[in-house]
XYZ file of C-alpha atoms in Angstrom:
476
model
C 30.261 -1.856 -3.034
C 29.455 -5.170 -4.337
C 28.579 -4.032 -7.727
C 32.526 -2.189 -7.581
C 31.020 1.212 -8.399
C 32.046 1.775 -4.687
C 35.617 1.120 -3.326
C 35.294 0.512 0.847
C 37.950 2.439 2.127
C 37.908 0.508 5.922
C 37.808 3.352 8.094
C 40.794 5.655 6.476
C 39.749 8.418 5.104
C 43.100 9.983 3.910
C 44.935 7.211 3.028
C 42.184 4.660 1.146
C 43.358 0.797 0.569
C 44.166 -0.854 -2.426
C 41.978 -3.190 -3.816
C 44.140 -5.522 -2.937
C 44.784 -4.768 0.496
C 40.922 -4.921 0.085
C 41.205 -8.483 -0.735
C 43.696 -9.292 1.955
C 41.548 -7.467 4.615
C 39.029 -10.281 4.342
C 40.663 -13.235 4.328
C 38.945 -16.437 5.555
C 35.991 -14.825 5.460
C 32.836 -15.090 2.965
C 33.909 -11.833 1.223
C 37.333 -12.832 0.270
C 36.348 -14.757 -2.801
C 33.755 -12.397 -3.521
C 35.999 -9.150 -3.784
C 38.793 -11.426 -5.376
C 36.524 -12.960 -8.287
C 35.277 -8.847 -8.585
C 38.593 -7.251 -8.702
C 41.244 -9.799 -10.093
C 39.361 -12.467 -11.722
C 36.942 -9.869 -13.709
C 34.147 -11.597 -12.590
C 31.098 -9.812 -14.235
C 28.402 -8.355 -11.994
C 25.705 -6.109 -13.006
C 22.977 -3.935 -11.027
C 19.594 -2.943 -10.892
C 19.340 0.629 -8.930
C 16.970 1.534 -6.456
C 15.411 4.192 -8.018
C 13.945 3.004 -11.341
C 12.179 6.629 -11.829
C 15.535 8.097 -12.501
C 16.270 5.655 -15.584
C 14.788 7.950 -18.357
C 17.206 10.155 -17.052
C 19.992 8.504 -18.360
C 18.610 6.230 -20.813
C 16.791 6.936 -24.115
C 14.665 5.051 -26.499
C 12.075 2.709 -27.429
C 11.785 -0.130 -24.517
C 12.513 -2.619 -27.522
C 15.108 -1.016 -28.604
C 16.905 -0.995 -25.120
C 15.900 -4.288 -23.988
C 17.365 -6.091 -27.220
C 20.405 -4.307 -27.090
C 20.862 -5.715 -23.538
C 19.835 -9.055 -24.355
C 22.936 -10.951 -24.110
C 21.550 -14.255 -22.558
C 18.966 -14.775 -25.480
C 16.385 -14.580 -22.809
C 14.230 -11.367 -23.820
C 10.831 -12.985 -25.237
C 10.720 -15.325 -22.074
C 11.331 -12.436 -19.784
C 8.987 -10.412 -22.103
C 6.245 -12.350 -21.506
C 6.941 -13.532 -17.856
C 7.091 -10.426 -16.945
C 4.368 -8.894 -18.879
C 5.985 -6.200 -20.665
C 5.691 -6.918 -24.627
C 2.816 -4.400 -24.935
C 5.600 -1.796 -23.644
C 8.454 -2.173 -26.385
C 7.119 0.512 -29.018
C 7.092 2.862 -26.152
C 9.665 5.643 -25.139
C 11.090 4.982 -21.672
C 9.805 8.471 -20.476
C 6.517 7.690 -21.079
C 6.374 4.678 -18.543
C 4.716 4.371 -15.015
C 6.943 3.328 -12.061
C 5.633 0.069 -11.996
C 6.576 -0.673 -15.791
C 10.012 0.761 -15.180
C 10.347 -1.394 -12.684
C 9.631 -4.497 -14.534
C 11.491 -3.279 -17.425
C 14.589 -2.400 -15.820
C 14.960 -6.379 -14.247
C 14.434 -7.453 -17.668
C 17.452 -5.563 -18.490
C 19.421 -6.812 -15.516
C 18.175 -10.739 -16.267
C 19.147 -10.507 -19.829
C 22.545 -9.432 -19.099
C 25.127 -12.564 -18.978
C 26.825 -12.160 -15.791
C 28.227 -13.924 -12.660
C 26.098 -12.079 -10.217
C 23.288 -10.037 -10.448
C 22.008 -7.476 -7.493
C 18.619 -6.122 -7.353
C 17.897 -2.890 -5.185
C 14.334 -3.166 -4.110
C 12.652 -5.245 -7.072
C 9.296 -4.886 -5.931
C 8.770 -1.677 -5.774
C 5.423 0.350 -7.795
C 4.686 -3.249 -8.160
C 1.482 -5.304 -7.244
C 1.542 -8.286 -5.223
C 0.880 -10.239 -8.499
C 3.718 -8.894 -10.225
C 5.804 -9.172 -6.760
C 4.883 -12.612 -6.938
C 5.801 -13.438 -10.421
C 9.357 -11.117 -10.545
C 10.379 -13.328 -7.217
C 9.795 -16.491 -9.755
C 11.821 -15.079 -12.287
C 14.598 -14.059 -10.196
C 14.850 -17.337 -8.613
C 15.352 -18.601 -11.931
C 18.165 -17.428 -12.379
C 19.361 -19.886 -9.702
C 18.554 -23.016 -12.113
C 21.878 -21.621 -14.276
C 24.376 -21.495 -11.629
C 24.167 -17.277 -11.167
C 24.505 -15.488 -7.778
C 21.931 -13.264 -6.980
C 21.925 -10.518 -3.798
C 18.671 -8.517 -3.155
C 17.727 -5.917 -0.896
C 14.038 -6.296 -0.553
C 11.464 -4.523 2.061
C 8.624 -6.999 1.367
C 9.278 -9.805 4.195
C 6.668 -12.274 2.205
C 8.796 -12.028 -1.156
C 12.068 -11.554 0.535
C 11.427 -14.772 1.995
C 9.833 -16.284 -1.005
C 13.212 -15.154 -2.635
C 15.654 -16.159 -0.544
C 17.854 -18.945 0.469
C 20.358 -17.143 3.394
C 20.253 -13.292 4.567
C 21.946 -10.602 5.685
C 20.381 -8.088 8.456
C 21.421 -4.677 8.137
C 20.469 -2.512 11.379
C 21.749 0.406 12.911
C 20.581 4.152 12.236
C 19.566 6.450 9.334
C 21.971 8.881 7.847
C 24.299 7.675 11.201
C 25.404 3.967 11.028
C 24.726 0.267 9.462
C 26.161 -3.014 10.234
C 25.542 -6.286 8.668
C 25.100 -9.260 10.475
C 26.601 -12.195 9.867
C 24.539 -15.036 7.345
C 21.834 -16.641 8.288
C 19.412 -18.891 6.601
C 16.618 -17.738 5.330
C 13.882 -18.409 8.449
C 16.004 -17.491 10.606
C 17.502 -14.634 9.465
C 14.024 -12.594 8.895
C 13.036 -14.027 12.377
C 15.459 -12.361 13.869
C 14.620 -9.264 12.328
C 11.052 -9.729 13.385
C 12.425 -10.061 17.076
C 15.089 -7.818 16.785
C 17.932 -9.811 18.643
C 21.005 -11.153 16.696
C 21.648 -14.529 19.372
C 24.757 -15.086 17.631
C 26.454 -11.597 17.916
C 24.412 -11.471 21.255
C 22.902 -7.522 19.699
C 19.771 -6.158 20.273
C 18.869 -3.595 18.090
C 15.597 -3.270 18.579
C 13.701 -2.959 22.067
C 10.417 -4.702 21.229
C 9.469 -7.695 18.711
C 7.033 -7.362 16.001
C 4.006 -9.722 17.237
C 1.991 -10.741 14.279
C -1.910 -12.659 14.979
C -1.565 -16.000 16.460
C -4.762 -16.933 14.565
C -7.203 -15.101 12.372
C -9.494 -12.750 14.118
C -12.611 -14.515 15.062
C -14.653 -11.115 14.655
C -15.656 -10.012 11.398
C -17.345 -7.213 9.030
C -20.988 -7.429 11.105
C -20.549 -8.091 14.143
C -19.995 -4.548 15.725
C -22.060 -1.639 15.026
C -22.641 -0.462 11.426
C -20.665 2.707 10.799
C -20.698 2.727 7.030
C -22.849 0.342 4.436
C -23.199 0.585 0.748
C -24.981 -0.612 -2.206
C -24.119 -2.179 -4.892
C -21.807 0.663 -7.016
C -20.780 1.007 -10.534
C -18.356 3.590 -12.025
C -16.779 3.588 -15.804
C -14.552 5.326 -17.201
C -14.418 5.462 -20.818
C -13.122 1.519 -21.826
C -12.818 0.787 -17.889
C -15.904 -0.353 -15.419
C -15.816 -1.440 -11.719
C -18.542 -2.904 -9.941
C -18.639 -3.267 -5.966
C -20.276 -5.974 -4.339
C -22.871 -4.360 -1.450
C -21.203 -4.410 1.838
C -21.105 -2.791 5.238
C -18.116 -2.463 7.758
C -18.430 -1.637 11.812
C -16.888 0.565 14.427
C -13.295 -0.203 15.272
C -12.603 -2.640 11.889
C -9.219 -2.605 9.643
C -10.515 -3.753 6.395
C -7.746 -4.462 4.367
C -7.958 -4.292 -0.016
C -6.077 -6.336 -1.789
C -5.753 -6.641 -5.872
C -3.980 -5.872 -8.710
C -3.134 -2.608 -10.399
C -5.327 -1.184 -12.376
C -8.569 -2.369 -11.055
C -10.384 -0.151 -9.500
C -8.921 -0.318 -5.731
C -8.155 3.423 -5.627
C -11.531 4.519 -7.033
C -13.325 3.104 -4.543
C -10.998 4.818 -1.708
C -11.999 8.192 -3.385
C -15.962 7.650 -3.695
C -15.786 6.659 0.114
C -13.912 9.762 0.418
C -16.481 11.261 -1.227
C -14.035 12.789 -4.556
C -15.690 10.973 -6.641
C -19.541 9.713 -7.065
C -20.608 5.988 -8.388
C -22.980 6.179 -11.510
C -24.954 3.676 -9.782
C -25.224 2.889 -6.457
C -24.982 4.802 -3.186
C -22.252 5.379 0.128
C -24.597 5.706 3.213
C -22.738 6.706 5.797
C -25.017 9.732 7.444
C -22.600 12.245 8.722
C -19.410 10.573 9.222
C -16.135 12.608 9.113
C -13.459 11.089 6.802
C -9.834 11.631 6.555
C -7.906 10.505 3.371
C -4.265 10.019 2.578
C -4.069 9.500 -1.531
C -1.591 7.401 -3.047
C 0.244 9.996 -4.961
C 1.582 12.886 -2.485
C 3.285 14.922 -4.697
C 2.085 18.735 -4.112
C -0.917 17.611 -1.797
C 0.618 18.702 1.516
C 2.752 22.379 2.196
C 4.214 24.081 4.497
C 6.631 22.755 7.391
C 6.123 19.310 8.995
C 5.071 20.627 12.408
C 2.760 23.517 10.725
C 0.872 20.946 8.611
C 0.488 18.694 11.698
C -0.401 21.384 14.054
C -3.354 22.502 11.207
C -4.657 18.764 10.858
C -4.092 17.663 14.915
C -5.329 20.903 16.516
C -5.026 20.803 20.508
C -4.007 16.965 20.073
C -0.783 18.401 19.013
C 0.262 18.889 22.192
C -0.670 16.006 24.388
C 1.129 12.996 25.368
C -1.048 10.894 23.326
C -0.448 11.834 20.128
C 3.455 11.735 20.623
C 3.642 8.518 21.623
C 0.806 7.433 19.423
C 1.411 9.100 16.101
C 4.734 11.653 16.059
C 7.439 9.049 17.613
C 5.766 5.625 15.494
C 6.321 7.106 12.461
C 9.696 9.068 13.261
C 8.606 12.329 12.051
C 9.635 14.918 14.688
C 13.200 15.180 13.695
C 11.254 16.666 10.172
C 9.227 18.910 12.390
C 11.206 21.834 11.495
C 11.431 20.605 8.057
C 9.472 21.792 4.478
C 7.580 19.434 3.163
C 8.655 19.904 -0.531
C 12.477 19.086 0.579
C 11.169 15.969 1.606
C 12.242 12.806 0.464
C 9.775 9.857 -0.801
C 10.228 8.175 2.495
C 9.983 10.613 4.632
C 6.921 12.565 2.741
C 4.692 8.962 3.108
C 5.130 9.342 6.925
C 4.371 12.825 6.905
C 1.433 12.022 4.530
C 0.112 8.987 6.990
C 0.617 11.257 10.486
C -1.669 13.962 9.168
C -4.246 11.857 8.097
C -4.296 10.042 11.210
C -4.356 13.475 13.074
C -7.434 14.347 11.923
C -10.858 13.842 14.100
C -12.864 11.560 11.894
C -14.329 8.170 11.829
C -13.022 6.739 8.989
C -9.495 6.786 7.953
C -8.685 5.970 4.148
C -4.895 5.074 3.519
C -4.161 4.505 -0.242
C -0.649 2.253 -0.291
C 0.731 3.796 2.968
C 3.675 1.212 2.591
C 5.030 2.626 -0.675
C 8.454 4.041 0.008
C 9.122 2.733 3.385
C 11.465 0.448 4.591
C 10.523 -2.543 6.668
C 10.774 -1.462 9.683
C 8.480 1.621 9.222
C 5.773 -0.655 7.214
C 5.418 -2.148 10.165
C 5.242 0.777 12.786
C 2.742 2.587 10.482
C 0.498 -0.567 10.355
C 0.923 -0.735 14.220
C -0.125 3.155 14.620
C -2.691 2.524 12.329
C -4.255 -0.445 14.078
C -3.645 1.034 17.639
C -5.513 4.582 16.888
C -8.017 2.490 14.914
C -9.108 0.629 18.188
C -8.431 2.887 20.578
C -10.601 5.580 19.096
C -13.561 3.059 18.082
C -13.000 4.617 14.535
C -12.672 2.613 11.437
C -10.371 2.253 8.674
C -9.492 1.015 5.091
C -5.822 0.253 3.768
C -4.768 -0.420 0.224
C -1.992 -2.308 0.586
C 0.095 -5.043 -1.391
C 3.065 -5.818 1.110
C 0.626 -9.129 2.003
C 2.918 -9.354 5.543
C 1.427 -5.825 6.459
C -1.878 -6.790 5.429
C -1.984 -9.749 7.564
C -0.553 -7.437 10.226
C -3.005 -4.650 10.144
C -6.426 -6.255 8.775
C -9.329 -7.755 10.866
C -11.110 -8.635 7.416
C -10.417 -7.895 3.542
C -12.021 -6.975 0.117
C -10.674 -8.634 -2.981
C -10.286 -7.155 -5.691
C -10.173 -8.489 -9.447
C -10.126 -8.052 -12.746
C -7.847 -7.009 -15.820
C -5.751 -4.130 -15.692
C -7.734 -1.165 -17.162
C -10.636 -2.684 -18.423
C -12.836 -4.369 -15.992
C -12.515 -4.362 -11.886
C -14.268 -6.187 -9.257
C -14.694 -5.333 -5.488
C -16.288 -8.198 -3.356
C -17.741 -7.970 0.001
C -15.634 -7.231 2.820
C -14.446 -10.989 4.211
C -13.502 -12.504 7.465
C -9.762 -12.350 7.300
C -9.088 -15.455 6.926
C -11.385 -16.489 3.980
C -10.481 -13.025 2.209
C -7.004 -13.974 2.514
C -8.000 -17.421 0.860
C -10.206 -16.213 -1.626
C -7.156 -13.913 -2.749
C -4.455 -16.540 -2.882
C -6.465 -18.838 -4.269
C -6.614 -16.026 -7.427
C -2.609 -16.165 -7.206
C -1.955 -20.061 -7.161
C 0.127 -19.543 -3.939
C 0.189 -20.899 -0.074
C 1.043 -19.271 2.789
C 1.927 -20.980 6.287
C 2.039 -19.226 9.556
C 5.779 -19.631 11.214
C 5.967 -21.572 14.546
C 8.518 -18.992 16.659
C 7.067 -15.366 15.117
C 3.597 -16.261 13.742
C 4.052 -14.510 10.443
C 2.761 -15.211 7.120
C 5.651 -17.550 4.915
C 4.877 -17.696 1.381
C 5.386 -21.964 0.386
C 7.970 -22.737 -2.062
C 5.802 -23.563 -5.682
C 5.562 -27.265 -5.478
C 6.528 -27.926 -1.903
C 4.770 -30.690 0.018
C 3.157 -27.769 2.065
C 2.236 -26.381 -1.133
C 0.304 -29.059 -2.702
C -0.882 -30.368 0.290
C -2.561 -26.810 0.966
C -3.791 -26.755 -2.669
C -5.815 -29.894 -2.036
C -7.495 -29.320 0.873
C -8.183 -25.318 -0.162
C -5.865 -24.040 2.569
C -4.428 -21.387 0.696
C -4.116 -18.959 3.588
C -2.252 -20.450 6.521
C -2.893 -23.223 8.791
């Protein structure tokens, strides 16, 4: 609708307004100007979609080709290299991961001249470095005068990104309202406590509660459940090494790192897919349950057949309703085939089974990827709760940094350079893991005084520096 691809026809169905009745319809209100600069004034807006995967569809070429035909603004070799896509422009669009479409396609949108620019979920396929660093270069934007709307599911760059918000709530494939504007803090903490105080709404019945305070315990204190040595792997012009390391009975250990550096490989030799060329897993005879990070083809059948296979008996107690089927919203897809699935829907699918299994370690690869807020959060809640209830013990490679901080009693860092060399350190008290990792990224986070979650400093703030100095980088 704001882009004008979509007319709103205000509740007639037969009998549609006119844009200008459009116009009329909103008077006084923050949308009147909008819709007239859009519809009478020509005011230009352009529009990155959603779904970036689909853009090879429709568009052909080299990526330097397409980029320079779209660079109106004279902008393209600062985006190019802010953005860390000049190694892409002899390549053919088709040939590109989701994460490089991604960062390709908001160089398009950026080098567009236009009044406003929307963004449909910018951060997806990315890593929390490049989420960091496309946040910077949309706010950029700001420094020429442009408007800029984004719908973002990442709370920590939503609110590095924004200055007021909407809140859309209601329900899936039924309903959505928008509330009314609200500056930035406050608008994602009422999302976070679900209660609009100025429409007097609750939409949802419980708050998300983040950690007052790091967790005190860390990897070592409980019982040992699975240690290792130090590992190696390569892969023809790519090597990881893993710092030795051991993690105890009823832990979240969070990973955190760029693409491209190993994170996933180390998932699969826990998982026992693949083997380290040096080094060994000892784990003695632990049962491990594994959710990949690519779904596609890895699950068939029906919803309820594939969760009835991996649950057994669980299926049909209380527990695992209320624990695993109604947290992650899948048993209106119980009667549904996987492969008609959408990407959503297929992630929480993915996630129940694995956490339906009886084992002692639960391996999520990017769980987060596809979801919207709300159900980043309820998965790292079911995680978390099953985790500790069970005495079991899990690892989560995740970049959403606000989930993270939700789920993780202690983290391993990961570094390196994309396809060449990766690093895995120790597993880390939360709080220094967290430091250790921002530290790597240049930015500060703060802890918020009402909801207690993780607030990414504006680059340059007093918090900012003042954080820098003292080697706060994680908040205090």
């Amino acid at each position: 609708i704001l882009a004008g691809n979509l007319i709103p026809n205000l509740g007639n169905h037969r009998d549609p307004p006119t844009k200008e009745e459009i116009v009329e319809r909103f008077s006084g209100l923050l949308l009147h100007d909008y819709f007239e600069n859009l519809y009478e004034n020509g005011s230009r807006v352009v529009y990155k979609p959603q779904y970036v995967d689909q853009i090879p569809q429709v568009v052909e070429g080299r990526v330097g080709d397409v980029l320079e035909a779209r660079d109106e603004r004279g902008v393209l070799d600062v985006l190019s290299e802010a953005l860390e896509i000049g190694h892409l422009f002899d390549r053919e669009l088709d040939v590109l991961s989701g994460g490089e479409l991604q960062r390709v396609a908001i160089a398009a949108t950026l080098s567009r001249d236009a009044e406003t620019y929307l963004l449909d979920e910018p951060s997806s396929h990315l890593d929390i470095y490049q989420r960091i660093r496309v946040a910077q270069v949309i706010r950029g934007l700001l420094t020429h005068g442009k408007n800029v709307v984004v719908a973002e599911h990442d709370l920590a760059v939503l609110d590095y990104l924004s200055d007021d918000v909407f809140v859309l709530y209601g329900e899936p494939n039924v309903y959505g309202i928008v509330s009314n504007v609200h500056g930035v803090r406050e608008g994602i903490n009422i999302y976070i406590n679900g209660y609009i105080p100025d429409e007097n709404v609750r939409f949802r019945e419980q708050p998300i509660i983040f950690h007052v305070k790091p967790p005190t315990s860390g990897p070592g204190r409980a019982r040992p459940l699975i240690e290792w040595t130090e590992l190696r792997k390569s892969y023809g012009e790519f090597s990881l090494s893993i710092d030795a390391g051991h993690i105890g009975v009823g832990e979240v250990v969070g990973i955190l790192g760029k693409n491209g550096i190993g994170k996933t490989t180390f998932v699969r030799m826990l998982a026992g897919v693949e083997s380290a060329d040096e080094g060994a897993i000892l784990a003695g005879e632990v049962k491990v349950s594994y959710k990949p990070q690519y779904l596609t083809g890895t699950i068939e059948g029906n919803v309820e057949e594939v969760l009835r296979r991996a649950a057994g008996e669980k299926f049909l107690e209380s527990w695992f309703s209320a624990e695993v089927i109604e947290p992650l919203h899948v048993r209106h897809m119980l009667e549904k085939e996987v492969d008609v699935l959408s990407g959503g829907e297929l992630q929480r699918v993915a996630i129940a089974e694995c956490l339906s299994r009886d084992a002692d370690i639960y391996l999520l690869d990017e769980p987060s990827a596809y979801l919207d807020v709300e159900e980043r959060l309820a998965v790292a809640r079911a995680i978390r709760r099953i985790t500790k209830m069970n005495g079991v013990t899990a690892f989560v490679v995740e970049h959403d940094i606000v989930a993270q901080d939700f789920i993780a009693d202690s983290l391993m860092v990961f570094q390196g350079e994309a396809g060449r060399t990766g690093h895995g350190g120790t597993p880390m008290k939360l709080e220094r893991g967290m430091n250790t990792f921002l530290r790597d990224m240049n930015i500060t986070f703060r802890r918020d005084g009402d909801t207690k979650r993780p607030r990414v400093n504006k680059e340059g703030s007093r918090l900012d520096k003042e954080q820098k100095r003292t080697g706060r980088y994680y908040y205090v």
